[in-house]
Coordinates of C-alpha atoms in Angstrom, one line a residue:
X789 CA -13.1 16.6 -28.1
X790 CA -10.2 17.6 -25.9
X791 CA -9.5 20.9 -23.7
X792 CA -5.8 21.7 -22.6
X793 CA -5.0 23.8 -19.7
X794 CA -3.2 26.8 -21.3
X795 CA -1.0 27.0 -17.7
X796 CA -0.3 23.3 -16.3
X797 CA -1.0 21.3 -19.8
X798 CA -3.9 19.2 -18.3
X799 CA -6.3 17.8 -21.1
X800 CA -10.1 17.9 -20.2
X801 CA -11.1 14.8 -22.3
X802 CA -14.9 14.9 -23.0
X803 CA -15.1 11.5 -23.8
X804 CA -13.4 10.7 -20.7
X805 CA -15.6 12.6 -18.5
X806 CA -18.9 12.0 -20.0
X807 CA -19.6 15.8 -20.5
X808 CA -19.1 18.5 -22.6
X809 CA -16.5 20.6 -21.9
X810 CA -18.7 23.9 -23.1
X811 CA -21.7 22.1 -20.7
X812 CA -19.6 23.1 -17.7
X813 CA -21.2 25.8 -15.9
X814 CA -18.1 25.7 -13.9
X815 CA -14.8 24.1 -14.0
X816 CA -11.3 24.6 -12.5
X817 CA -8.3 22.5 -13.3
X818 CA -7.7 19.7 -11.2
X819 CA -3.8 20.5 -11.8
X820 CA -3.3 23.9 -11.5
X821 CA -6.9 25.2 -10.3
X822 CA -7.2 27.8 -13.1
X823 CA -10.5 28.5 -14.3
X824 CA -12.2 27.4 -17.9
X825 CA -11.6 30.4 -19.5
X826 CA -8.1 29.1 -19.2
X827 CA -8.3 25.9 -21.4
X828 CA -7.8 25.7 -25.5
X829 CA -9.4 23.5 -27.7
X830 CA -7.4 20.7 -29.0
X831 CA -7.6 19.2 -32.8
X832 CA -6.1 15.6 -33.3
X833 CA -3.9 16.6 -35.1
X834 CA -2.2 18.9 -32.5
X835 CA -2.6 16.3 -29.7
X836 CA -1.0 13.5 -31.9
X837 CA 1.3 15.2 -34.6
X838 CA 2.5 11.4 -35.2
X839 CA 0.0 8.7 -36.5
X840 CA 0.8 6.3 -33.3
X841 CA 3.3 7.8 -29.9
X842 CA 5.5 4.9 -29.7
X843 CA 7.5 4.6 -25.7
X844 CA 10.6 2.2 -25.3
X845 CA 10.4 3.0 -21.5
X846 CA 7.0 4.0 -19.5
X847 CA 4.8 1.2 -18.8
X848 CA 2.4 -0.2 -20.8
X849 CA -1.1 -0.4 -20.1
X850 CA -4.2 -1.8 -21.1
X851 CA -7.6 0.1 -21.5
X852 CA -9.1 -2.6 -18.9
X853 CA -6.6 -1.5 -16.1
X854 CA -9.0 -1.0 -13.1
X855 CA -7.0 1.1 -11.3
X856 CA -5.2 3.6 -13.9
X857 CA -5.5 5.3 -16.9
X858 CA -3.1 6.9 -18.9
X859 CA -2.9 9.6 -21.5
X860 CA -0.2 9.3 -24.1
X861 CA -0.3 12.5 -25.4
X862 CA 0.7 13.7 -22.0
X863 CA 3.7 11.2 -21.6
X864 CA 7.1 12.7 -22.1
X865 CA 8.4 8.7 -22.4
X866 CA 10.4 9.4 -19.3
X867 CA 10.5 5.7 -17.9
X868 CA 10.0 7.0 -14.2
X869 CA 6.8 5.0 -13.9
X870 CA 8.5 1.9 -15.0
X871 CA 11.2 2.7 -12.4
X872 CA 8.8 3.2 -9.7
X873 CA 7.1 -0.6 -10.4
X874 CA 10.1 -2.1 -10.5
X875 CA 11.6 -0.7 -6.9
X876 CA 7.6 -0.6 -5.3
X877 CA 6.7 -4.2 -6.5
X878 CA 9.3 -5.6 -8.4
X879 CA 7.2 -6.2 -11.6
X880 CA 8.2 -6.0 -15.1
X881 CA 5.4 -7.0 -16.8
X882 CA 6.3 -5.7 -20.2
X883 CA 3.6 -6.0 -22.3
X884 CA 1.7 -8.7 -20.4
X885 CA -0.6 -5.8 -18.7
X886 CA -2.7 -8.0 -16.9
X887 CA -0.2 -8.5 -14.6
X888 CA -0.3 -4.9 -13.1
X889 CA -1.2 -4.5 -10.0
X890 CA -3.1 -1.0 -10.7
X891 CA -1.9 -0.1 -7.1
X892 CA -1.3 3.5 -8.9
X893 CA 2.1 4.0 -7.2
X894 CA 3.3 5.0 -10.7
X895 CA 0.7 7.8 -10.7
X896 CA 2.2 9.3 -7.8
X897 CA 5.9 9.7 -9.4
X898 CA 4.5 10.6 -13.1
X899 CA 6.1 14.4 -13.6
X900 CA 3.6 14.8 -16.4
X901 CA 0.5 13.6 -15.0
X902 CA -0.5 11.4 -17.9
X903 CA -1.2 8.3 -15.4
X904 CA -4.4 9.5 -13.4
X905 CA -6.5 7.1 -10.8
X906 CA -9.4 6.4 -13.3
X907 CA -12.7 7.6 -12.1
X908 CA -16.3 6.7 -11.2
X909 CA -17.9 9.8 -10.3
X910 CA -20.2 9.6 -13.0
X911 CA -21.6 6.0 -12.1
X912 CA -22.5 7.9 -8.9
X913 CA -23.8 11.0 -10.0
X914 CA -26.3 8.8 -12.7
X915 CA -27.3 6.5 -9.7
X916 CA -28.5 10.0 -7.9
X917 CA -29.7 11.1 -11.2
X918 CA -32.0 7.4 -11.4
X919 CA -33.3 8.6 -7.6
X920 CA -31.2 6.1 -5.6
X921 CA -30.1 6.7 -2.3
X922 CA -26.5 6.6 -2.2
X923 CA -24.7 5.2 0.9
X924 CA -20.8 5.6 1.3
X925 CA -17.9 4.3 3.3
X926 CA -14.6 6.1 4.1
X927 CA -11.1 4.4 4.6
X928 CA -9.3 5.8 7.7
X929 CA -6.2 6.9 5.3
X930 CA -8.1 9.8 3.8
X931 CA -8.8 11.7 7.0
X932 CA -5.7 12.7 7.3
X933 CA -4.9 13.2 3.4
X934 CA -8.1 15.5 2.4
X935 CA -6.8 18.8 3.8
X936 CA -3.8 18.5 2.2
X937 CA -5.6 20.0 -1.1
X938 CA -7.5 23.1 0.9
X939 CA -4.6 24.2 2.8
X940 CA -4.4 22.1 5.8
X941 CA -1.2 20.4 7.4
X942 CA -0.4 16.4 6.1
X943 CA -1.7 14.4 8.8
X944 CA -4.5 16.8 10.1
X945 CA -7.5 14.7 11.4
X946 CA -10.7 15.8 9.5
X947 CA -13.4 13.5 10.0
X948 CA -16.1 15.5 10.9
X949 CA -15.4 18.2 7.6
X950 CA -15.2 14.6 5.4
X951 CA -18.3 13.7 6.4
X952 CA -19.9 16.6 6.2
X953 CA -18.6 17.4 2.4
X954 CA -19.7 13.9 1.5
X955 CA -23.4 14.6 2.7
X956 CA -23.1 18.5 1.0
X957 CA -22.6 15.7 -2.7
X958 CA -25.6 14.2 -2.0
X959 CA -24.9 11.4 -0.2
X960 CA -27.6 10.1 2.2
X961 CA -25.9 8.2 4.7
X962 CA -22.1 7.8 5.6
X963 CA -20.5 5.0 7.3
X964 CA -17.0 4.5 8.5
X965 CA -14.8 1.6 6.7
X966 CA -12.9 2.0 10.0
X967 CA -16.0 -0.7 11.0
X968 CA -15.1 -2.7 8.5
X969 CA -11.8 -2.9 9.8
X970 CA -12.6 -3.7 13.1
X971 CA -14.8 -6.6 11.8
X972 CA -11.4 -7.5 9.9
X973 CA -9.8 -8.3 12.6
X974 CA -12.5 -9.8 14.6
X975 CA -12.7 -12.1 11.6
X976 CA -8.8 -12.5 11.4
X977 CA -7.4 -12.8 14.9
X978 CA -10.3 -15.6 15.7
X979 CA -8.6 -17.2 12.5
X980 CA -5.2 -16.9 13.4
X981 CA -6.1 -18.5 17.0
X982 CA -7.3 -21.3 15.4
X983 CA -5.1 -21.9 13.3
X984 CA -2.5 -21.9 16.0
X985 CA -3.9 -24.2 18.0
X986 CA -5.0 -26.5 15.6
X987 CA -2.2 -27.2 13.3
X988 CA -3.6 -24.7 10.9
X989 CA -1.3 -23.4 7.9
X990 CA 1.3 -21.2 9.3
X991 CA 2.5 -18.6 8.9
X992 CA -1.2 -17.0 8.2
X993 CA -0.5 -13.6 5.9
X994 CA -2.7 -10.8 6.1
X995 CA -5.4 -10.3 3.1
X996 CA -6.5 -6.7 3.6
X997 CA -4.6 -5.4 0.4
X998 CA -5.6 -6.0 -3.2
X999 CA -2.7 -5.3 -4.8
X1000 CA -0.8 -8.2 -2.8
X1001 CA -3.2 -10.3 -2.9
X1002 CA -3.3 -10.1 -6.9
X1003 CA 0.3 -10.2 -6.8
X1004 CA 0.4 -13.6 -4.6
X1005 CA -2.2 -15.1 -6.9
X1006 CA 0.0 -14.2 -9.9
X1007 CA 3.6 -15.2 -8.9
X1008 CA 3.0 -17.3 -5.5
X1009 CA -0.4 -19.6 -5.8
X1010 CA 1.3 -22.0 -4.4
X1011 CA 1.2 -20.1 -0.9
X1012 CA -2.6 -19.0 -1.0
X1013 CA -3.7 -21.5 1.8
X1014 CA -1.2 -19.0 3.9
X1015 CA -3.7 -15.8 3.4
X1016 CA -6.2 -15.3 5.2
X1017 CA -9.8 -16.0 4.3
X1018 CA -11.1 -12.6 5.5
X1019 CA -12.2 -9.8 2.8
X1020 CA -10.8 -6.7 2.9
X1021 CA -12.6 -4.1 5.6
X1022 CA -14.0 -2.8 2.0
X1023 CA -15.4 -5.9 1.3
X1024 CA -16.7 -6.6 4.7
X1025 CA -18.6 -3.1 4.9
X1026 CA -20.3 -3.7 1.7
X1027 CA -21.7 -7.0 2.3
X1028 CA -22.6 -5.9 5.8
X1029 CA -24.4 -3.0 3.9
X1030 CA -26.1 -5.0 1.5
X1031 CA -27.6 -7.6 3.9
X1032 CA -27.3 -5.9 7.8
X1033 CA -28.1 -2.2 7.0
X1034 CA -30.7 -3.0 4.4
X1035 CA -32.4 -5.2 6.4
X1036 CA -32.1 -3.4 9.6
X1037 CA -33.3 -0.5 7.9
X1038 CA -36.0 -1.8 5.2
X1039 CA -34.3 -0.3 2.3
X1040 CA -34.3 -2.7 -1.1
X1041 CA -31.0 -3.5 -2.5
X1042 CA -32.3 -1.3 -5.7
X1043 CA -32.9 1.5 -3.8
X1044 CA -29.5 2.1 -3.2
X1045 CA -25.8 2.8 -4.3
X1046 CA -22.8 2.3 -2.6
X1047 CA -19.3 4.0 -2.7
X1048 CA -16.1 3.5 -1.2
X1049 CA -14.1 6.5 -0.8
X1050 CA -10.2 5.6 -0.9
X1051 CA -6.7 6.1 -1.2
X1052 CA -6.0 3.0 -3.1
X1053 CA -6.7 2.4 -6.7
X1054 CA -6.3 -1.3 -6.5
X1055 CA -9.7 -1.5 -4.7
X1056 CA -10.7 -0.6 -7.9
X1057 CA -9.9 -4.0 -9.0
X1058 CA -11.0 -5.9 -5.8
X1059 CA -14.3 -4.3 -6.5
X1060 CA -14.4 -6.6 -10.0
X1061 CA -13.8 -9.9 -7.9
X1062 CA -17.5 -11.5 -8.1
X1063 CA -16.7 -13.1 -4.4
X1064 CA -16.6 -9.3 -3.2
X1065 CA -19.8 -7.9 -3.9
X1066 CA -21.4 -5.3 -2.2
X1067 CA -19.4 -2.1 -3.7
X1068 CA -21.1 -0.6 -6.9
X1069 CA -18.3 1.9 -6.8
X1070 CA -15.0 2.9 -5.9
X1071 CA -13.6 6.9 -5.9
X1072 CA -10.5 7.6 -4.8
X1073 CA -9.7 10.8 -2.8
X1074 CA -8.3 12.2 -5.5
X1075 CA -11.3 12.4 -7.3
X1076 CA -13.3 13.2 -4.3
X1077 CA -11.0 16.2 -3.6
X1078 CA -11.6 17.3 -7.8
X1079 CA -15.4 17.0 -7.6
X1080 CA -15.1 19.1 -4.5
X1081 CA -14.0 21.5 -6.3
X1082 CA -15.7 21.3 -9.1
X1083 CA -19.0 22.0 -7.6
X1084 CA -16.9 25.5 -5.6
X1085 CA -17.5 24.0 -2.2
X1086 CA -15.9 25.7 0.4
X1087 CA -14.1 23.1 2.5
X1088 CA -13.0 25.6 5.5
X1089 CA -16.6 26.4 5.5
X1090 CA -18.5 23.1 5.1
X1091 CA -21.0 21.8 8.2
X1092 CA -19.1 19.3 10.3
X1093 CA -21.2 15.9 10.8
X1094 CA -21.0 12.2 12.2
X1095 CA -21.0 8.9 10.7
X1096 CA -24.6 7.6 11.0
X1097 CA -25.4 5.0 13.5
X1098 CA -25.2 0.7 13.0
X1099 CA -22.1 0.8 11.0
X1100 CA -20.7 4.3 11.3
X1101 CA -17.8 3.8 14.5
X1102 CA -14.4 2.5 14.7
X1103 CA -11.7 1.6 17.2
X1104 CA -8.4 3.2 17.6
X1105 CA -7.1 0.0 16.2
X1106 CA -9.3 -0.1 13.0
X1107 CA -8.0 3.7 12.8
X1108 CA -4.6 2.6 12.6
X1109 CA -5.4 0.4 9.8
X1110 CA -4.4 3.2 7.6
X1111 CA -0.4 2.7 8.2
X1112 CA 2.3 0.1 7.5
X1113 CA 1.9 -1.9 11.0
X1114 CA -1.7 -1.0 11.6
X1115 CA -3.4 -4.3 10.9
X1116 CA -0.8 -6.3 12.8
X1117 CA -1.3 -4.0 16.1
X1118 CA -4.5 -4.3 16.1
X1119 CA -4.8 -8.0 15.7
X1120 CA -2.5 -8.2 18.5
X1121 CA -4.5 -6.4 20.6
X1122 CA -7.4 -8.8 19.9
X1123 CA -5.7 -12.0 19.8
X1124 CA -4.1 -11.1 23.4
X1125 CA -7.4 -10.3 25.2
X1126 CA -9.0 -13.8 23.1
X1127 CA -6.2 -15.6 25.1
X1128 CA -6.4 -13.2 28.4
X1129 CA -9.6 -11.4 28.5
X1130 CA -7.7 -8.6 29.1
X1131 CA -6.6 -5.3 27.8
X1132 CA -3.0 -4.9 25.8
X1133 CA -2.5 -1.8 27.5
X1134 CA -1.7 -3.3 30.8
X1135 CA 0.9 -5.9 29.7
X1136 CA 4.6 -5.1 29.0
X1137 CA 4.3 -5.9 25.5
X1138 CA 6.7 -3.5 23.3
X1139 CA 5.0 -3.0 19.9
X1140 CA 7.3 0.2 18.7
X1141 CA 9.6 -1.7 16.0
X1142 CA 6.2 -2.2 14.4
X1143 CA 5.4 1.2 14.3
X1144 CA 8.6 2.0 12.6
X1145 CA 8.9 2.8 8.8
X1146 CA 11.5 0.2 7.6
X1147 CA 10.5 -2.0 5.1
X1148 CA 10.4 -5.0 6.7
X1149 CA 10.4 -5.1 11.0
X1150 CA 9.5 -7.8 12.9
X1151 CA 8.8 -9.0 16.4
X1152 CA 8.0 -11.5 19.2
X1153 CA 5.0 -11.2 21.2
X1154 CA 4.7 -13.3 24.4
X1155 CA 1.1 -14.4 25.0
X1156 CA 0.4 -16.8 27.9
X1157 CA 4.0 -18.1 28.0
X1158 CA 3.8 -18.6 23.7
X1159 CA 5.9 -16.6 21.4
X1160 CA 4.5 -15.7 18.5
X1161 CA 6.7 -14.2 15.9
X1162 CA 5.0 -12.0 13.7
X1163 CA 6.6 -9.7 10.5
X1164 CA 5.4 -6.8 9.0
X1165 CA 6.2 -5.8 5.0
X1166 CA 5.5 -2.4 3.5
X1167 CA 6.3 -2.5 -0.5
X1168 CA 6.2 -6.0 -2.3
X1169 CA 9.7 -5.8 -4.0
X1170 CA 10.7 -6.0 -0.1
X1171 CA 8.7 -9.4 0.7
X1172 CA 10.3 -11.9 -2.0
X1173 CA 12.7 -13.1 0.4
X1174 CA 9.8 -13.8 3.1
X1175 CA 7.7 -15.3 0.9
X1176 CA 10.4 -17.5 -0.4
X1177 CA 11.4 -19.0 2.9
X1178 CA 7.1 -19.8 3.4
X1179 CA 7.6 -21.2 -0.1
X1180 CA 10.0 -23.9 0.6
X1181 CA 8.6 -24.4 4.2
X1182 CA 11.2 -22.5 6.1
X1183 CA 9.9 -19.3 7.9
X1184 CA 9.8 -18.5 11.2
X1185 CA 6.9 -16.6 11.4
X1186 CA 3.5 -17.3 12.5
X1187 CA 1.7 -14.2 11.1
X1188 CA 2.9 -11.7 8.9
X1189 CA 1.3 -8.1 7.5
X1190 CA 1.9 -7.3 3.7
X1191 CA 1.0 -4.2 2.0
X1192 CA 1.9 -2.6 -1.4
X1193 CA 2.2 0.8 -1.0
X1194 CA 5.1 2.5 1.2
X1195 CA 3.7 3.5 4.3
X1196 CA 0.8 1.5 4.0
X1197 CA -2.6 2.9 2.7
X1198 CA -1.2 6.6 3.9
X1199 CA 0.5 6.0 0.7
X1200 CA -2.1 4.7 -1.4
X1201 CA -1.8 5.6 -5.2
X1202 CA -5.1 7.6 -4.9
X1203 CA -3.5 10.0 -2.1
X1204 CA -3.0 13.5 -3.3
X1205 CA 0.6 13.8 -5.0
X1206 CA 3.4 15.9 -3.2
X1207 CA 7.0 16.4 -4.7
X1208 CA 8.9 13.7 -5.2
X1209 CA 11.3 14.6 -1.9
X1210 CA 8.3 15.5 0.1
X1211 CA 6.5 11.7 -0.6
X1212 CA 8.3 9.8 2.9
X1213 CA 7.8 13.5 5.0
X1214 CA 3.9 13.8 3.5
X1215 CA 3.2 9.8 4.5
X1216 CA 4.9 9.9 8.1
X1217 CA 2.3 12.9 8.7
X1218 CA -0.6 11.1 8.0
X1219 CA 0.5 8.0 9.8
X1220 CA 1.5 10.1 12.6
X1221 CA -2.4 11.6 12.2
X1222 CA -3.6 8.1 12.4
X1223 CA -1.6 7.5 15.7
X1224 CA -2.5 10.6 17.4
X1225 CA -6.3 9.4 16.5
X1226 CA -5.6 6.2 18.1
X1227 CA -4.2 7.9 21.4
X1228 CA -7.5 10.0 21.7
X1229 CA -10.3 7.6 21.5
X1230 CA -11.1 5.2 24.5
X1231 CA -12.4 2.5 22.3
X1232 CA -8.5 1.3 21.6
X1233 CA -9.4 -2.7 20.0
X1234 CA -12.2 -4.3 18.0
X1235 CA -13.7 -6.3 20.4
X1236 CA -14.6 -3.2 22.2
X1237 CA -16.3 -1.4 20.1
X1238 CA -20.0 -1.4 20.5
X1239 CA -21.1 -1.5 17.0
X1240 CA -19.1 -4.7 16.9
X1241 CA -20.7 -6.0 19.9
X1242 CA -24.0 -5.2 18.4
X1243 CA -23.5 -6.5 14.6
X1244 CA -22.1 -10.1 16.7
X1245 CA -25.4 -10.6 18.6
X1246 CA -28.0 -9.6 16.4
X1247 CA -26.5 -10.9 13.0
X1248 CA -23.3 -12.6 12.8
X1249 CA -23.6 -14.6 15.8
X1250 CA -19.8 -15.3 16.4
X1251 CA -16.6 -14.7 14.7
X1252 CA -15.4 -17.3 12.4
X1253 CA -19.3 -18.3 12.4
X1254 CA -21.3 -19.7 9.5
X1255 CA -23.4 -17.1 9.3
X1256 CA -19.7 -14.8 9.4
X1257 CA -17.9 -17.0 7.0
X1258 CA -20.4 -17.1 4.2
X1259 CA -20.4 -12.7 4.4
X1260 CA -17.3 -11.8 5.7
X1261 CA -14.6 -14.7 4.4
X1262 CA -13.4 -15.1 0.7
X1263 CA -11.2 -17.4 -1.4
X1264 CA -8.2 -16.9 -3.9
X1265 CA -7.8 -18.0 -7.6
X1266 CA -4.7 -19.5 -9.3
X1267 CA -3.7 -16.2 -11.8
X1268 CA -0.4 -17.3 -13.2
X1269 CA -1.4 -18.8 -16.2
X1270 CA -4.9 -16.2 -16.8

């Protein structure tokens, strides 16, 4: 049975959510935040007055999307989603939906709200249900999204309130992805130093998000050796929670569940890859930020807490891992102390154009007399060009940074949706967030981060290891013919 919002036109779909709607001891629309009394049944023959809704222009998609879920009842046929895949990744899949990316960038321009991030929540709440204690990880992008639904200003830094909601839910410990991260690019700038000393594939491309790597598997396989072996931070904190933490700590693999809270819907789909295990479940802060308010917690209220100990701090360059330019800074700051064994901050190194928000910006960085020309890509439909010159053996690069989503993960398609003409302002608040972060903490690169110090000399031994490559390194399939 459905339930429709008598205000904002939101359908409450039973089925959907795994609970009756009259069950609800207390519910407030996700939409329009009216309360339950607010809602009218729905009949099928009032939500679908035709046997079958036929569109000639939104996108199609499939019931096995990952990432996104759409209700048709809801779509007004507009074509705007189809619009915002074509100038975000350049696709036009038609009806082969396997090729979408589920990045969710669509469900940020929808005017109807009939594409939605789909959800998990209630593979977590059964986990508690079953007794297991559930163990989270945050991405650095939502800290400075989650106020945005409770009043605060884009870009405001909440870490403390996020943790403490999380723990308020019921989860038992919280970790930082921003960790994760920071093992990232231990992982990836000892990769990239190898590779550049020893004739390794160049240029080496950045592997961090799932929606370009799906997309390279799809329409460039023939470039694959150029990514990066390294998971995703995601990817890295689970498998780091299901062998380091557990074992550190004594807990059983059964005893637990773990969640990633994020802004991207595609990790929804990493978290099916079998060579990324570790995750059980993926919410996005969009659901986060409904459950919140489904059980009437009072954010401006809520305990502030820390991330808990072993895997729960972050660098100001794991941070920073949040916006377009992120990843690439901080492997720079890595790669130059690897060659110099000292800190970026004292060289005359100009990292800015980086920082900036064009859609593609590069730059040369001078390490020990070597240039190394690096590139960084925000929005796939953006990279062809680059990845055509790697593809006939023509760029200049040496390492390049690609993400889907304008503005990087700030702009992921889980984020909480502003107006259309408010998107770019929203996004350059939360990168400028991330930044400010950065500037505060002392800890500024990976390598000096003490957790990372730790995890090096009691488990992984070295980066680029063994013991690192066979939990923190991955490899690609062929997808243009699946």
């Amino acid at each position: 049975m459905k339930y429709r919002c008598k205000i904002c036109n939101y359908i409450y779909d039973e089925e959907k959510e795994g609970k009756k709607f009259n069950e609800l001891s207390s519910f407030a629309c996700p939409m329009c935040f009216v309360d339950k009394v607010m809602f009218e049944r729905l009949d099928d023959d009032i939500l679908y007055p035709e046997s079958k809704k036929i569109f000639k222009n939104a996108v199609v998609f499939s019931d096995a999307n990952k990432g996104v879920e759409k209700d048709d009842a809801k779509c007004i046929d507009c074509g705007i989603c189809k619009e915002t895949c074509d100038r975000i990744t350049g696709l036009d899949f038609g009806l082969r939906v396997e090729e979408c990316l589920a990045c969710g960038q669509c469900v940020i321009t929808c005017p109807t709200f009939s594409l939605m991030p789909k959800k998990d929540k209630n593979k977590v709440l059964k986990a508690l249900k079953e007794g297991k204690k559930l163990i989270c990880y945050t991405s650095p992008a939502i800290r400075v999204s989650i106020g945005e639904a409770f009043g605060y200003e884009p870009g405001t830094f909440l870490k403390e309130k996020l943790v403490g909601v999380l723990r308020k839910l019921g989860f038992t410990y919280v970790f930082d992805t921003t960790f994760g991260a920071d093992l990232t690019i231990m992982e990836e700038s000892a990769e990239l130093k190898n590779r550049l000393e020893n004739n390794g594939v160049l240029p080496m491309i950045t592997s961090c998000c799932p929606a370009w790597v799906k997309y390279a598997e799809m329409k460039y396989p023939e470039i694959l050796d150029h990514l990066s072996t390294c998971k995703s931070p995601i990817g890295m904190q689970g498998a780091m929670v299901k062998s380091y933490y557990l074992e550190k700590t004594g807990l059983k693999e059964d005893e637990v569940f773990t969640v990633a809270i994020t802004p991207c819907t595609a990790k929804k789909f990493e978290l099916a890859r079998v060579e990324l295990e570790g995750t059980d479940a993926v919410i996005t802060i969009r659901e986060l930020i409904e459950w919140i308010k489904e059980e009437k917690i009072d954010f401006e209220q809520i305990e502030e807490s820390n991330f808990d100990d072993l895997l729960g701090e972050g660098s100001g360059g794991g941070t920073i891992f949040g916006s377009t330019g992120g990843v690439m800074e901080s492997a720079i700051r890595n790669l130059y102390h690897m060659y110099t064994n000292e800190s970026l901050e004292k060289a005359n190194i100009d990292l800015s154009n980086i920082r900036s928000y064009d859609n593609v910006k590069e730059a040369t960085v001078t390490i020990q007399g070597k240039d190394i020309r690096v590139a960084v890509i925000h929005k796939l439909s953006a990279a062809k060009p680059i990845l055509e010159e790697i593809k006939a053996g023509t760029s200049p690069y040496h390492f390049i940074e690609i993400m889907n989503c304008e503005g990087g993960c700030v702009g992921g398609g889980g984020q909480p949706v502003h107006q259309t003409e408010e998107e770019t302002k929203v996004k350059e608040k939360r990168r400028k967030g991330l930044y400010h972060r950065d500037e505060e903490v002392r800890t500024k690169a990976p390598y000096e981060n003490p957790e990372i110090q730790k995890i090096y000399q009691e488990f992984l031994v070295a980066p680029n290891s063994e013991i690192a490559h066979k939990y923190l390194h991955t490899s690609y399939i062929n997808r243009r013919d699946t």
